[in-house]
Coordinates of N, CA, C and O in Angstrom, one line a residue:
X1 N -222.7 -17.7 -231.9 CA -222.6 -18.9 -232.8 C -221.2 -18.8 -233.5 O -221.1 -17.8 -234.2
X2 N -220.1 -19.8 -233.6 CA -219.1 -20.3 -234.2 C -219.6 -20.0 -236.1 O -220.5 -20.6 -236.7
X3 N -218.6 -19.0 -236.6 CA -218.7 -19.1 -238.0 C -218.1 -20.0 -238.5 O -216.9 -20.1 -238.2
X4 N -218.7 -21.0 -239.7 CA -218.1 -22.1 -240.2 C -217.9 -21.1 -241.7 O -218.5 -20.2 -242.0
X5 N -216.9 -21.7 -242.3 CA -216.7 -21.5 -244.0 C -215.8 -22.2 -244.9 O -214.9 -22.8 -244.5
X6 N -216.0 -22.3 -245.8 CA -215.7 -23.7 -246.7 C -215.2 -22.9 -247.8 O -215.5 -21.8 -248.1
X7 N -214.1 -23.7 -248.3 CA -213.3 -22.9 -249.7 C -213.4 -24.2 -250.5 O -213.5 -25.3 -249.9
X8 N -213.4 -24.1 -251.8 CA -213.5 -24.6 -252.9 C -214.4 -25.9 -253.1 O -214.2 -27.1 -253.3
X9 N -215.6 -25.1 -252.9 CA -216.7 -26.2 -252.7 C -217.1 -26.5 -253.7 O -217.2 -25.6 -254.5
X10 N -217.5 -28.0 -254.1 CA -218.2 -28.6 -255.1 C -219.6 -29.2 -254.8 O -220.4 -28.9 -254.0
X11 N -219.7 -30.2 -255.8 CA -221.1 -30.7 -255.6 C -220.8 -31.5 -254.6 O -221.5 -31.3 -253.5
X12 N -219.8 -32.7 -254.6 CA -220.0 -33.7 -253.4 C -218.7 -33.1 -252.2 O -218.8 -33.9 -251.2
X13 N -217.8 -32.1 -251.9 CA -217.2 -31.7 -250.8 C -216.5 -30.8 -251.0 O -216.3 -30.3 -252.1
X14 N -215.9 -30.3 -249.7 CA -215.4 -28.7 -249.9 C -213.9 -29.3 -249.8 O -213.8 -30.4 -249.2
X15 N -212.9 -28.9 -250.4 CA -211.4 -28.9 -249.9 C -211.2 -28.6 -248.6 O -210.4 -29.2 -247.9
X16 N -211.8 -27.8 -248.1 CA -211.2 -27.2 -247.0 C -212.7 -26.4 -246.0 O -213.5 -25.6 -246.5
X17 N -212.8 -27.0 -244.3 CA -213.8 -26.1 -243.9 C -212.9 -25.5 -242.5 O -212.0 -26.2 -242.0
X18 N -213.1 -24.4 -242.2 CA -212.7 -23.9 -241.0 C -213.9 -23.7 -239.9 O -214.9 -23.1 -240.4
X19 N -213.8 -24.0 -238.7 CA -214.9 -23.8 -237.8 C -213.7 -23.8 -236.6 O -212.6 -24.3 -236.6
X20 N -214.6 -22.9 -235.3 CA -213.6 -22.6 -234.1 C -212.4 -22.9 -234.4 O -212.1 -24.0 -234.0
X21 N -211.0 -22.0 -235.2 CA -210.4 -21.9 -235.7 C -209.4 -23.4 -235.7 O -208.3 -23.6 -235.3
X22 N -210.5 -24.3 -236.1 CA -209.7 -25.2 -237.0 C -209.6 -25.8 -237.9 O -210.2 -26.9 -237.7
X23 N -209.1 -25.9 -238.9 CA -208.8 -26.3 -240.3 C -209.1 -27.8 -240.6 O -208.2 -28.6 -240.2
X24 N -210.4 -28.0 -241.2 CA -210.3 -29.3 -241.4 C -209.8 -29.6 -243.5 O -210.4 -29.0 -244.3
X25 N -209.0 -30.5 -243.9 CA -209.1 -30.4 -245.4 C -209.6 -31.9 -245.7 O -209.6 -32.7 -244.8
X26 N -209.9 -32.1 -247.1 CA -210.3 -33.2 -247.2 C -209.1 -33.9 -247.8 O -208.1 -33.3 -248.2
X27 N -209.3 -35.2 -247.9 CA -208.9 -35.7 -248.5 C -207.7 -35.8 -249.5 O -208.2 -36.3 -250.5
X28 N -206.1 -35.4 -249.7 CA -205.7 -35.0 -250.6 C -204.8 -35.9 -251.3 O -203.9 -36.7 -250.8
X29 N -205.2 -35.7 -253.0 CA -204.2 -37.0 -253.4 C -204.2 -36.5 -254.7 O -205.0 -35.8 -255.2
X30 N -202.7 -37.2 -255.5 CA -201.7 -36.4 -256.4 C -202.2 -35.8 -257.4 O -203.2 -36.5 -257.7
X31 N -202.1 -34.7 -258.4 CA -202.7 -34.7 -259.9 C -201.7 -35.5 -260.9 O -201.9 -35.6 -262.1
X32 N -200.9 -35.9 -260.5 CA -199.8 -36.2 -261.8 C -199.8 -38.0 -261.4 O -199.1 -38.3 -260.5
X33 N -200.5 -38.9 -261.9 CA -200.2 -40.2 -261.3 C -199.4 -41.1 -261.6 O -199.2 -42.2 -261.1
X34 N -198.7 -40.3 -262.9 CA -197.3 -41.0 -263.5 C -196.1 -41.2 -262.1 O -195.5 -42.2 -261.9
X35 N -196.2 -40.1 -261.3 CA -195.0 -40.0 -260.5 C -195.3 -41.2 -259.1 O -196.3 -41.3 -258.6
X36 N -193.9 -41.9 -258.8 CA -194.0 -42.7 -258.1 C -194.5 -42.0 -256.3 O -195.1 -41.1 -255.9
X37 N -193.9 -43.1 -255.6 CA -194.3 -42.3 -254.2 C -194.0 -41.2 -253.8 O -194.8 -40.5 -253.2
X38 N -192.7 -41.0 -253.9 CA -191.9 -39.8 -253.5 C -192.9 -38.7 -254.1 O -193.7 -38.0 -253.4
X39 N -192.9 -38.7 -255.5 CA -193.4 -37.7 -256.0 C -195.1 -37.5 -256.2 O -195.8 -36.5 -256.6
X40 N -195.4 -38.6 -255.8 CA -197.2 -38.0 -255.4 C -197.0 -37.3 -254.3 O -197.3 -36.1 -254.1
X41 N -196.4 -38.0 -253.5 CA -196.3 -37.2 -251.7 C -195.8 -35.9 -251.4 O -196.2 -35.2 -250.5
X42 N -194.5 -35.7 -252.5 CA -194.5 -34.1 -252.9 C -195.4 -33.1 -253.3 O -195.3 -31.9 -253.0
X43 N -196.4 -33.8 -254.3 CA -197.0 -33.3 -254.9 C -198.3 -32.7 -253.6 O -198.6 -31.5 -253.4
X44 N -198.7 -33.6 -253.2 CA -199.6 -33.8 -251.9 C -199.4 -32.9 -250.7 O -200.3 -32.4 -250.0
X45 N -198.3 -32.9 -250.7 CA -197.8 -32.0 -249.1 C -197.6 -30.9 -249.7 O -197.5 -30.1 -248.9
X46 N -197.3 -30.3 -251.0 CA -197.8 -29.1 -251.5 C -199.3 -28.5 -251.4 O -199.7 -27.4 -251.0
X47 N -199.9 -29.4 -251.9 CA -201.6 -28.7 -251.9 C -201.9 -28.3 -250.4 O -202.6 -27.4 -250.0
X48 N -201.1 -29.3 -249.6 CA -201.9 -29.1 -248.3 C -201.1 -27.5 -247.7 O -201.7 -26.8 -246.8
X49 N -199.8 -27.1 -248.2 CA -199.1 -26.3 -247.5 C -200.2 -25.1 -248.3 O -200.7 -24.2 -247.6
X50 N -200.6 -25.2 -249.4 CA -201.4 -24.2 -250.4 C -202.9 -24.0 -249.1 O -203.1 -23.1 -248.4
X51 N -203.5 -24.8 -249.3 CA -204.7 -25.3 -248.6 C -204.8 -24.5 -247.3 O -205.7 -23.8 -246.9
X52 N -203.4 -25.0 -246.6 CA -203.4 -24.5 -245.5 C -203.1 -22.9 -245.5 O -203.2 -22.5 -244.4
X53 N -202.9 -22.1 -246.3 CA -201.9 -21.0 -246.0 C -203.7 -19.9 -246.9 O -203.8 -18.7 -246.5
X54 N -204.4 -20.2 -247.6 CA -205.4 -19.8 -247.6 C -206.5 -20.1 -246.3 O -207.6 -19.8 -246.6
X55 N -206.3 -20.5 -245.3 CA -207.3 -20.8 -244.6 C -206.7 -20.3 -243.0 O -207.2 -20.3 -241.9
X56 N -205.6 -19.9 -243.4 CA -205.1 -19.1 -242.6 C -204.4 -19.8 -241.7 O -204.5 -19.3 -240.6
X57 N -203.5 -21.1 -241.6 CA -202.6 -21.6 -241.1 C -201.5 -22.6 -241.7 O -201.7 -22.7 -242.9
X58 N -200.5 -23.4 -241.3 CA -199.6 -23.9 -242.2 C -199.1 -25.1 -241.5 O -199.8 -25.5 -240.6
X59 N -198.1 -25.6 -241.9 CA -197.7 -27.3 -241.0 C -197.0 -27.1 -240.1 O -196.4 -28.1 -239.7
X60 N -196.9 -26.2 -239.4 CA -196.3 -26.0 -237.9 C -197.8 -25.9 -236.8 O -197.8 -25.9 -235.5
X61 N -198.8 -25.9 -237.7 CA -199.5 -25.8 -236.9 C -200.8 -27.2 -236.7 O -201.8 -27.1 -236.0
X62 N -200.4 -28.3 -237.6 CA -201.3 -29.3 -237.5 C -201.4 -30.2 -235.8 O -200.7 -30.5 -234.9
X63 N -202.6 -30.4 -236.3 CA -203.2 -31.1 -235.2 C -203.3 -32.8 -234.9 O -203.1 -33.5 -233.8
X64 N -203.6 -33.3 -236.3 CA -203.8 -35.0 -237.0 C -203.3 -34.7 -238.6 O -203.3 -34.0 -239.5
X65 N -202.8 -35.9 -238.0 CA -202.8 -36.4 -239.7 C -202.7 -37.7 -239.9 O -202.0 -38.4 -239.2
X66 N -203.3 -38.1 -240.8 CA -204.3 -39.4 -241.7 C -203.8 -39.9 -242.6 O -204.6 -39.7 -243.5
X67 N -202.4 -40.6 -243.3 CA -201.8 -40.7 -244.1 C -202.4 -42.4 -244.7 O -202.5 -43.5 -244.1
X68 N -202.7 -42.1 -245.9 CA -203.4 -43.6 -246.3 C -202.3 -44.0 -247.7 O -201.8 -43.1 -248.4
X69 N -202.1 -45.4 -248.0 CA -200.6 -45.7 -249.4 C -201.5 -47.0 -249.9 O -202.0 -47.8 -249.2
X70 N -201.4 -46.8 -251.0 CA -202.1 -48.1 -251.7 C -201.4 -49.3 -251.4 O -201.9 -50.3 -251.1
X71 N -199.9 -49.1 -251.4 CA -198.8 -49.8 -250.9 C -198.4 -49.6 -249.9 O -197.7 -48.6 -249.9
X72 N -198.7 -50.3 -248.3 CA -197.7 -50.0 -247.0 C -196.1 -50.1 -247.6 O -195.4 -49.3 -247.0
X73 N -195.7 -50.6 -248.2 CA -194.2 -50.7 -248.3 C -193.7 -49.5 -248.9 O -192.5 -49.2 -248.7
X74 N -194.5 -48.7 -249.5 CA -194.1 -47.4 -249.9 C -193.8 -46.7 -248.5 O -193.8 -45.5 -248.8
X75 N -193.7 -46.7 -247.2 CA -194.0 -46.0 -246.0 C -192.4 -45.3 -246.2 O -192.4 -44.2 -246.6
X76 N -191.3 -46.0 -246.0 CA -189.9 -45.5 -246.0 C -189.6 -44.4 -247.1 O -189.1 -43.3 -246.9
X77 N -190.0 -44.8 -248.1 CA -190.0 -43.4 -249.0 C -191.1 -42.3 -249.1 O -191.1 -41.5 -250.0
X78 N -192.1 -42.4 -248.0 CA -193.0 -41.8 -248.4 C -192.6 -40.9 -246.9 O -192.9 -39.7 -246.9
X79 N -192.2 -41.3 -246.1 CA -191.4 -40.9 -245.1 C -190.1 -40.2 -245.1 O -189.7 -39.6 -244.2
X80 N -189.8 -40.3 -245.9 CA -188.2 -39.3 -246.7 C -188.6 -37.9 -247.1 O -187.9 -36.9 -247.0
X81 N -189.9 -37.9 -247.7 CA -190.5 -36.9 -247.9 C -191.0 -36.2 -247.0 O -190.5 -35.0 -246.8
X82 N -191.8 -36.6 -246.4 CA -192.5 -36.2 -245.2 C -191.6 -35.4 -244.3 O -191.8 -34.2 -244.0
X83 N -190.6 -36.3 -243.8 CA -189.2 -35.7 -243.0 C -188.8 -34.9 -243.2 O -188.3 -34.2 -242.3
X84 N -188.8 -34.5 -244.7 CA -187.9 -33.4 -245.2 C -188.8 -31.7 -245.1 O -188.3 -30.5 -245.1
X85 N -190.5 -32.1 -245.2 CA -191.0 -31.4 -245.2 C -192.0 -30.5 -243.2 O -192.3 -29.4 -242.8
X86 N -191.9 -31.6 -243.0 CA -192.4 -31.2 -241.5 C -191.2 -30.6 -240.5 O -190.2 -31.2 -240.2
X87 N -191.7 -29.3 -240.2 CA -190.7 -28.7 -239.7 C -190.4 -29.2 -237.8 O -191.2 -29.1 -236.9
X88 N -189.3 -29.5 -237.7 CA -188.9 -30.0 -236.6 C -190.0 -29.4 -235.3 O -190.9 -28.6 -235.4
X89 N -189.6 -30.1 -234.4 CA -190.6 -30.1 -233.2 C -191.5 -29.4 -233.5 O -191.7 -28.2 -233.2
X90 N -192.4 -30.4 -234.3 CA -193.7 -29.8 -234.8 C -194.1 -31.2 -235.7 O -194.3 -31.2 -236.9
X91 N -194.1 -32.5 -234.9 CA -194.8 -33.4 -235.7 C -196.2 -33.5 -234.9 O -196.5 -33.2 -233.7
X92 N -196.9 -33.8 -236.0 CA -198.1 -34.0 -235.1 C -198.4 -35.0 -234.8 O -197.4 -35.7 -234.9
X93 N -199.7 -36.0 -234.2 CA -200.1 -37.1 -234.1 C -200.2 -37.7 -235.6 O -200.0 -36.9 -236.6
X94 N -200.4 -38.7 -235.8 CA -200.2 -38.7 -237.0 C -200.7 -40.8 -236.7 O -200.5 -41.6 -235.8
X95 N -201.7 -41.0 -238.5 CA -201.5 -42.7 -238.6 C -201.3 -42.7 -239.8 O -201.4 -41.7 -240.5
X96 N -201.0 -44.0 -240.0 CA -200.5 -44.4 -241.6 C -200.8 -46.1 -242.1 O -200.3 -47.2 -241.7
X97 N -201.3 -46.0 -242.7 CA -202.5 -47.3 -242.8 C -202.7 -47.9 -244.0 O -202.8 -46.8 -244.6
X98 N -202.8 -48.8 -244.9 CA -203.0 -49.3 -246.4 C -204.3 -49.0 -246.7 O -205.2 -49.2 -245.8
X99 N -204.5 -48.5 -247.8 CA -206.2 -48.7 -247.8 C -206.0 -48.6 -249.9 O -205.2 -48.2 -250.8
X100 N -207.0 -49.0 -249.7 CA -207.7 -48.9 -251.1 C -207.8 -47.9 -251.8 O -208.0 -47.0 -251.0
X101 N -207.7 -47.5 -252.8 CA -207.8 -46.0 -253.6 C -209.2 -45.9 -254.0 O -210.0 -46.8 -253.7
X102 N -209.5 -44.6 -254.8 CA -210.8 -44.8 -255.3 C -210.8 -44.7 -256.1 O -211.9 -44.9 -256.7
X103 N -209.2 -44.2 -257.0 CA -208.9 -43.9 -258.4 C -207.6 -45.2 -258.6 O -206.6 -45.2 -257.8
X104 N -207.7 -46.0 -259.4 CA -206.3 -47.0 -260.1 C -205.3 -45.6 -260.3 O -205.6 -44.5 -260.8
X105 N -204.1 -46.0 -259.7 CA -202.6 -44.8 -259.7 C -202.0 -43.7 -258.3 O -200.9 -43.3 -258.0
X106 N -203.3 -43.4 -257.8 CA -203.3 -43.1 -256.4 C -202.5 -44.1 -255.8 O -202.7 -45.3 -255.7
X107 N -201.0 -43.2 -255.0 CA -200.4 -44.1 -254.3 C -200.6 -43.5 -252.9 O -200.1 -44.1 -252.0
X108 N -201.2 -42.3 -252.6 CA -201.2 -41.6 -251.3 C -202.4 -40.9 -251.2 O -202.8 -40.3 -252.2
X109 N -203.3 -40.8 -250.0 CA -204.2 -40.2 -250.0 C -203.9 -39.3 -248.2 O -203.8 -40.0 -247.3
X110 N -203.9 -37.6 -247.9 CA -203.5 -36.9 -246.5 C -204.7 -36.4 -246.2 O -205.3 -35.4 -246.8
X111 N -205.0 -37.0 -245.5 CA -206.5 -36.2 -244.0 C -205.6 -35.3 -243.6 O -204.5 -35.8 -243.5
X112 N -205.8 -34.0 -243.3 CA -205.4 -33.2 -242.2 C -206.2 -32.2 -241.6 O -207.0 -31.6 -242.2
X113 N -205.8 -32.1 -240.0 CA -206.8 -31.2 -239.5 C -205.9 -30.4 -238.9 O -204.9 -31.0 -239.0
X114 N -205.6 -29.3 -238.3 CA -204.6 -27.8 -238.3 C -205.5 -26.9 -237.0 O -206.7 -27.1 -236.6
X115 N -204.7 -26.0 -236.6 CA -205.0 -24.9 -235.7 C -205.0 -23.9 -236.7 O -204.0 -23.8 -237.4
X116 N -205.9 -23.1 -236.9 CA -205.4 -22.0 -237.6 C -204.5 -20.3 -236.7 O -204.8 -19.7 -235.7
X117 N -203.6 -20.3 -237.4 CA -202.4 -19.5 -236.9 C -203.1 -18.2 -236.2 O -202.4 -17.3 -235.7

């Protein structure tokens, strides 16, 4: 039987589950919501590089990614970031879609799912 394990579990979800070595995280979106796009999405693709590197893999190794903007028009700068951070020949699949927040100031919310290394 495949060992499943979950890191920083709460009442309603875990940050992070690994099962047959792959990294699922939830949901991730900014703590500082003063900062505009650029800087939620920095802020964002940090937790996940954090997230990832406890669970035993990192963004050379993702599988999907789920990029959700309260604003589609934020895509070009939220993309400058992104660019800067994804290490060449190593993009993954990836969508990017408008959706609704579930908090007022959330300008980004990252699904990612990963190979673990």
């Amino acid at each position: 039987m495949a060992t499943l394990q979950r890191f920083h579990v709460g009442p309603r979800l875990s940050e992070t589950a690994v099962h047959n070595d792959t990294v699922y995280l939830a949901g991730q979106v900014a703590d500082d919501l003063s900062q505009d796009i650029r800087g939620q999405t920095a802020q964002v693709l940090a937790m996940v590089d954090r997230l990832l590197a406890e669970a035993g893999s990192d963004k050379s190794r993702l599988l999907m990614v789920q990029i959700f903007l309260s604003d589609i028009t934020d895509i070009v700068a939220m993309n400058e970031v992104w660019d800067a951070w994804i290490p060449a020949g190593n993009t993954p699949p990836r969508a990017t879609v408008q959706a609704a927040m579930a908090k007022q100031g959330y300008k980004i919310e990252i699904v990612v799912t990963a190979a673990v290394s």
